[in-house]
mmCIF file of C-alpha atoms and ligand atoms in Angstrom:
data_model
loop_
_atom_site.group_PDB
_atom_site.id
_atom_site.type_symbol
_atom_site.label_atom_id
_atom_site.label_comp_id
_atom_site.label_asym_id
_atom_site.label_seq_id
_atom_site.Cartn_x
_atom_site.Cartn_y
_atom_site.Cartn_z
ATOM 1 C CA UNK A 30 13.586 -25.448 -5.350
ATOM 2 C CA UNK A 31 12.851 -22.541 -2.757
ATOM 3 C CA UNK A 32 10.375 -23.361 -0.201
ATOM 4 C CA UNK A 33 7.136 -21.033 -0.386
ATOM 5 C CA UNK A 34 6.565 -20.037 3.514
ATOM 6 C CA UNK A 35 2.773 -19.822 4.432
ATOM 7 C CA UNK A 36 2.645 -16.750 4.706
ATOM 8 C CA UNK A 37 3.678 -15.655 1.161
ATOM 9 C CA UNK A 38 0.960 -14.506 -1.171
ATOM 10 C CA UNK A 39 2.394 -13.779 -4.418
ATOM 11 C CA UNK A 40 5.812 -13.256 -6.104
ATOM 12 C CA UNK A 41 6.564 -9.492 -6.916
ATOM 13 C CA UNK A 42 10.179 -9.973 -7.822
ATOM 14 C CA UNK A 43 11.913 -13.204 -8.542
ATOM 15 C CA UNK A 44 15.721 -14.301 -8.311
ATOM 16 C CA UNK A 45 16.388 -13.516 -11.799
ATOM 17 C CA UNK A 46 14.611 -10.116 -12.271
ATOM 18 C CA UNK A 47 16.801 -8.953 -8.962
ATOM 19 C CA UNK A 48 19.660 -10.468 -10.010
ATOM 20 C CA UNK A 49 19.587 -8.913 -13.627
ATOM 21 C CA UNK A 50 18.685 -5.486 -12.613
ATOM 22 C CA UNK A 51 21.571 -5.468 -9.774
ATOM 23 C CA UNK A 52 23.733 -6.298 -12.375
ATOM 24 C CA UNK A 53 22.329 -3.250 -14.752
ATOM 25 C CA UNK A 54 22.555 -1.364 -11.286
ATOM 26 C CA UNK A 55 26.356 -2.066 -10.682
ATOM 27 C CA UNK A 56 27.424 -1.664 -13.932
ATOM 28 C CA UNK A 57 26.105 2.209 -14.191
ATOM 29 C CA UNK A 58 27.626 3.013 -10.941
ATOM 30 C CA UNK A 59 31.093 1.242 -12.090
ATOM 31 C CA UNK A 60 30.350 3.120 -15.199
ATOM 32 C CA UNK A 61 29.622 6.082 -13.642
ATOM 33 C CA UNK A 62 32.400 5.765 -10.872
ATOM 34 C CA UNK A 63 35.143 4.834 -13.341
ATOM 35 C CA UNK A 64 37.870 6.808 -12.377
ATOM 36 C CA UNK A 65 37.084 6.788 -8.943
ATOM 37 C CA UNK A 66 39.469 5.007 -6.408
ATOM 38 C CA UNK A 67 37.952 6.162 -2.921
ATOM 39 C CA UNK A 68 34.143 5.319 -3.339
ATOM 40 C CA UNK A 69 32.310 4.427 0.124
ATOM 41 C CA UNK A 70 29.216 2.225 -0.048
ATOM 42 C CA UNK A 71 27.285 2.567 3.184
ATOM 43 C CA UNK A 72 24.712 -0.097 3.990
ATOM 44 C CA UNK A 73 21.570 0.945 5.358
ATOM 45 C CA UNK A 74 20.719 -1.586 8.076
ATOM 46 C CA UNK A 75 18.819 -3.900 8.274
ATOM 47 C CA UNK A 76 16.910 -4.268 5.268
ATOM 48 C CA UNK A 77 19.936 -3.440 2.598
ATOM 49 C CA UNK A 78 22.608 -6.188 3.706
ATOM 50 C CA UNK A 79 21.671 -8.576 1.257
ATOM 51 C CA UNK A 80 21.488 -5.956 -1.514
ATOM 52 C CA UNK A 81 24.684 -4.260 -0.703
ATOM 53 C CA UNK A 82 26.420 -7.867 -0.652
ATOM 54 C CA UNK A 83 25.120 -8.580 -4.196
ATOM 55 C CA UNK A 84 25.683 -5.275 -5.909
ATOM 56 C CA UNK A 85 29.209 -4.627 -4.081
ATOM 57 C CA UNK A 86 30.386 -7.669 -5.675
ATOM 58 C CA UNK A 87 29.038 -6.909 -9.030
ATOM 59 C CA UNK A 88 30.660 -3.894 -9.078
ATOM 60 C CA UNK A 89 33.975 -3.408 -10.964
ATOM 61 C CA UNK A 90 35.561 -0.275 -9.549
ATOM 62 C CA UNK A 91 37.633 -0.083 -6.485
ATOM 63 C CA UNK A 92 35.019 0.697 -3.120
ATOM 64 C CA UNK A 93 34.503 0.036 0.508
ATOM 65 C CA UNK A 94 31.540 -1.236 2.826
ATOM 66 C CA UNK A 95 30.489 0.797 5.631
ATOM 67 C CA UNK A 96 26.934 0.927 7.555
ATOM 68 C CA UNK A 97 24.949 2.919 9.578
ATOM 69 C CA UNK A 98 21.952 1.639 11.636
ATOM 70 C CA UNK A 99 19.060 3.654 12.545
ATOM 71 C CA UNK A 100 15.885 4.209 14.566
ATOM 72 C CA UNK A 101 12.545 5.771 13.599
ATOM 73 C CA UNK A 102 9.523 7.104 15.640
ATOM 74 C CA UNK A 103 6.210 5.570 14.798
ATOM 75 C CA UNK A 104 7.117 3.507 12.053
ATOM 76 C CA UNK A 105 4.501 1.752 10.649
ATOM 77 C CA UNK A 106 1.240 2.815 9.043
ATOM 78 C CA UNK A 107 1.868 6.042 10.487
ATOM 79 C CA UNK A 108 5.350 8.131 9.848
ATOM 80 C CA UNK A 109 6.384 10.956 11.575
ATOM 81 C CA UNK A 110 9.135 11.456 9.692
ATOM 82 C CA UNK A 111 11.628 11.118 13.064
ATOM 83 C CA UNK A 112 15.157 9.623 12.086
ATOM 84 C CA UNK A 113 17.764 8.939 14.564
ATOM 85 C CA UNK A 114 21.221 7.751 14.051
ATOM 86 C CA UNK A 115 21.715 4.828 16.396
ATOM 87 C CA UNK A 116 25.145 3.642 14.873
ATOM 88 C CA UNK A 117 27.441 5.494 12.852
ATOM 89 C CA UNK A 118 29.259 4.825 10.198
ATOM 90 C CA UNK A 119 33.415 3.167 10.791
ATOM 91 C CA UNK A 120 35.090 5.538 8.754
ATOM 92 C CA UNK A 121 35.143 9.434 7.981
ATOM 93 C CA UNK A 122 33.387 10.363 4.717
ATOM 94 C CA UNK A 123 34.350 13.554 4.256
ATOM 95 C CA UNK A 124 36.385 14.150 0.896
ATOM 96 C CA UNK A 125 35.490 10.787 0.123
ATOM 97 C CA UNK A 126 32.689 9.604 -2.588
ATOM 98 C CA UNK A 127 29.881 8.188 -0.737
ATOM 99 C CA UNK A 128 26.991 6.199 -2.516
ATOM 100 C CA UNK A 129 23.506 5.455 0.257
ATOM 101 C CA UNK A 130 22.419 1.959 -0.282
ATOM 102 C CA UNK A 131 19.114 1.373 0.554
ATOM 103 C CA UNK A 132 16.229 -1.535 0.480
ATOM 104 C CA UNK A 133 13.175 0.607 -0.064
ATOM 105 C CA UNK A 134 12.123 4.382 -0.443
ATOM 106 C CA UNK A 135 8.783 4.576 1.315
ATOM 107 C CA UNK A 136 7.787 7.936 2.455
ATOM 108 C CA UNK A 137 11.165 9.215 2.153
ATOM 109 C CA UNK A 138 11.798 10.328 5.505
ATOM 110 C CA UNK A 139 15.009 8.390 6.065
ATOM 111 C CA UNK A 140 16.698 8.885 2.977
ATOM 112 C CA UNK A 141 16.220 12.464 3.155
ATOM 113 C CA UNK A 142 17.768 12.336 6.877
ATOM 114 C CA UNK A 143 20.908 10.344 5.412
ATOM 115 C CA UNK A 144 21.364 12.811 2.731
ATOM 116 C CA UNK A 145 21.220 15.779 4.867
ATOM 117 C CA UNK A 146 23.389 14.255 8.062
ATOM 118 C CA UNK A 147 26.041 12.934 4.876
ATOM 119 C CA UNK A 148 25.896 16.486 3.192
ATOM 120 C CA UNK A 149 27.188 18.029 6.310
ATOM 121 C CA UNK A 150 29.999 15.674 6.188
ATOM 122 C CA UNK A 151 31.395 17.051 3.479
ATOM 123 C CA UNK A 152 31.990 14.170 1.031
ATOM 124 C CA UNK A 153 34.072 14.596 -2.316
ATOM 125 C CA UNK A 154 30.181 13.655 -3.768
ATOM 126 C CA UNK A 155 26.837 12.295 -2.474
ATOM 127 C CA UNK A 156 24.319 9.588 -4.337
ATOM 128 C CA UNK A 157 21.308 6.925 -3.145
ATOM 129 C CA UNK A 158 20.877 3.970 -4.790
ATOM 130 C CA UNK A 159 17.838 1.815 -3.641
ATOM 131 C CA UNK A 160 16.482 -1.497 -5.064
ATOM 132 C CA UNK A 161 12.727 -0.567 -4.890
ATOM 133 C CA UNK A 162 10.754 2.424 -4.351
ATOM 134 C CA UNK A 163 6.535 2.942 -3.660
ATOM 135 C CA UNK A 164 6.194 6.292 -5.210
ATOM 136 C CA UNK A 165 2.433 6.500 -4.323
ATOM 137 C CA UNK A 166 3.629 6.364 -0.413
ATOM 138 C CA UNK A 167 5.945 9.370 -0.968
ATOM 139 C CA UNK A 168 5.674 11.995 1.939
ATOM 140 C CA UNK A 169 8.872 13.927 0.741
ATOM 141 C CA UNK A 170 10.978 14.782 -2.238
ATOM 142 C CA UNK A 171 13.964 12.430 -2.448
ATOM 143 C CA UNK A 172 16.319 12.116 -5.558
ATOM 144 C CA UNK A 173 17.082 8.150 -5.604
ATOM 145 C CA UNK A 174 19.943 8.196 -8.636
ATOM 146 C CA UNK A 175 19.890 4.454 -9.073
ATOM 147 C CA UNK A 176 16.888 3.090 -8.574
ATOM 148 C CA UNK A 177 16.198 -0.864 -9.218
ATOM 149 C CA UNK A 178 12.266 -1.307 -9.286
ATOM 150 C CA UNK A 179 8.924 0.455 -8.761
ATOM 151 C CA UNK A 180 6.408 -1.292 -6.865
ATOM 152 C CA UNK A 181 2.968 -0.130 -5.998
ATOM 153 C CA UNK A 182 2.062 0.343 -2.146
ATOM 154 C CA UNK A 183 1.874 -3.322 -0.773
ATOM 155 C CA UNK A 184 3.660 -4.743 1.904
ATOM 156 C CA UNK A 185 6.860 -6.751 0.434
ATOM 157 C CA UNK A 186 9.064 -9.470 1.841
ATOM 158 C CA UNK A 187 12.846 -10.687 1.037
ATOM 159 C CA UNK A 188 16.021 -10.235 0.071
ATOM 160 C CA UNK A 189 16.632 -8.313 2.996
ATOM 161 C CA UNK A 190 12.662 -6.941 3.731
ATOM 162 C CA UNK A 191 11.296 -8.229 6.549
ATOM 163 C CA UNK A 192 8.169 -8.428 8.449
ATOM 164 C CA UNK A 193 8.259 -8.604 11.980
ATOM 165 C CA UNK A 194 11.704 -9.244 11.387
ATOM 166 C CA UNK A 195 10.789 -12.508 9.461
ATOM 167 C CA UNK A 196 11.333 -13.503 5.947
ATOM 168 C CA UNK A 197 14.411 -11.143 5.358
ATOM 169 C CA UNK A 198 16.759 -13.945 3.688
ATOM 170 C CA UNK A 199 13.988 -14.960 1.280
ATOM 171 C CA UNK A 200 15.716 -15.148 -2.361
ATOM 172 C CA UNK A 201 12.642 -13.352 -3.955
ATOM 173 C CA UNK A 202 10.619 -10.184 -3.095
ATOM 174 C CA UNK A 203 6.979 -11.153 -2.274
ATOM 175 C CA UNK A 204 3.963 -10.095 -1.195
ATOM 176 C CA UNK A 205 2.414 -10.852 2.245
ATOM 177 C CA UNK A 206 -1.078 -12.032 2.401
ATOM 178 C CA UNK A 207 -3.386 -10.204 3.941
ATOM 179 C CA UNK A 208 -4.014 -11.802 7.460
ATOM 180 C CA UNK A 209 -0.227 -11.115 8.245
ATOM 181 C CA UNK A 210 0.162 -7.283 6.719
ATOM 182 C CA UNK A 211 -2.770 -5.877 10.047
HETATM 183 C C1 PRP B 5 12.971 0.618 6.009
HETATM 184 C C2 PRP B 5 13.953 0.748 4.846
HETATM 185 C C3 PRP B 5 14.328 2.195 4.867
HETATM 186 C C4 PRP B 5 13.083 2.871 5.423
HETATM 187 C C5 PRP B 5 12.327 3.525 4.310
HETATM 188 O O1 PRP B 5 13.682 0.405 7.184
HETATM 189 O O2 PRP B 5 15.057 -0.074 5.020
HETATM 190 O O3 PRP B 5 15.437 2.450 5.682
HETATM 191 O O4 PRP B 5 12.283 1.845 6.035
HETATM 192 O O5 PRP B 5 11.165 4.137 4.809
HETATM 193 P P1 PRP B 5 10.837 5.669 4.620
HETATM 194 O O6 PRP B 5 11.112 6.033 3.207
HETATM 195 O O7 PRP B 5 9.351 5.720 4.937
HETATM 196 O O8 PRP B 5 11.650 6.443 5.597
HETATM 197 P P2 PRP B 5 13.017 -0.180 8.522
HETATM 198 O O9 PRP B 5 12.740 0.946 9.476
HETATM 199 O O10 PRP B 5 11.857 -1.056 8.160
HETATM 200 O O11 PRP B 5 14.182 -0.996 9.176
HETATM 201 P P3 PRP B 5 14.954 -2.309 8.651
HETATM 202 O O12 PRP B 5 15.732 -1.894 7.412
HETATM 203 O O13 PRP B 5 15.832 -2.678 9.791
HETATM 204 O O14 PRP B 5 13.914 -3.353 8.331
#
């Protein structure tokens, strides 16, 4: 039984639901990479470790693990839309398929950067997968190819979301309640 920290308000996504659709997730992009043998997942830190881990192992084609790290301006309530690369990824991805793996698509701002800076690498091909997206907080266009869940614009917490840094290795997605999301 998972201990329920204070803090949580109410469950948005539970072990199952993730687990099921990350499994639906992996299985399009091992369908869809089939007769690829240099795919190159690259982990969007923090917030996507726990993701990656569970659809890179659910995945049946050949790939590797890579991860970049970055650093916005005025994140928050308040985007400017600022992305900065703060580590890089280990390996070269040009002429290589690369797939984005993400937490969460919020404004859009830093997926957009990712695709742009990995365009300009010159990869064989380019995709984003991310396990949730908040349409309604959308700032600009992004094409997310495999997408795992909509959720409406409240703050969320686990597998890999944090707040504050907290709550990131929670098994489930929740909400916060309010007193914590000022
Ligand atoms: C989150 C998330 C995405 C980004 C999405 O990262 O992991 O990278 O925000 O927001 P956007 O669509 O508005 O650009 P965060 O900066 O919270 O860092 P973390 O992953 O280390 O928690």
């Amino acid at each position: 039984m998972t201990q329920v920290p204070d803090a949580i308000e109410r469950m948005l996504l539970d072990e199952e639901t993730i687990a099921t659709r990350v499994r639906e997730l992996a299985a399009q992009i091992s369908a869809d990479y089939a007769n690829v043998d240099d795919l190159i997942l690259i982990g969007v830190l923090k917030g996507s470790f726990i993701f990656l881990a569970d659809l890179a192992r659910c995945l049946t084609v050949p790939h590797h693990v890579d991860f970049i790290a970055l650093s916005s301006y005025n994140r928050g309530t308040i985007s400017t839309g600022a992305v900065r690369l703060i580590m890089d990824t280990r390996a070269s991805v040009t002429d290589h398929h690369v797939l984005i793996v993400e937490d969460i698509v919020d404004t859009g701002y830093t997926l957009s950067y990712l695709l742009r800076t990995f365009r300009a690498r010159k990869p064989t091909s380019l995709r984003a997968c991310a396990l949730l997206s908040k349409p309604e907080r959308r700032e600009v266009e992004v094409a997310v190819d495999y997408l795992g869940f909509e959720i409406p614009n409240v703050w969320v917490v686990g597998y890999g979301l944090d707040y504050a840094d907290r709550f990131r290795t929670l098994p489930y997605i929740a909400t916060l309640k309010q007193e914590m999301d000022e």
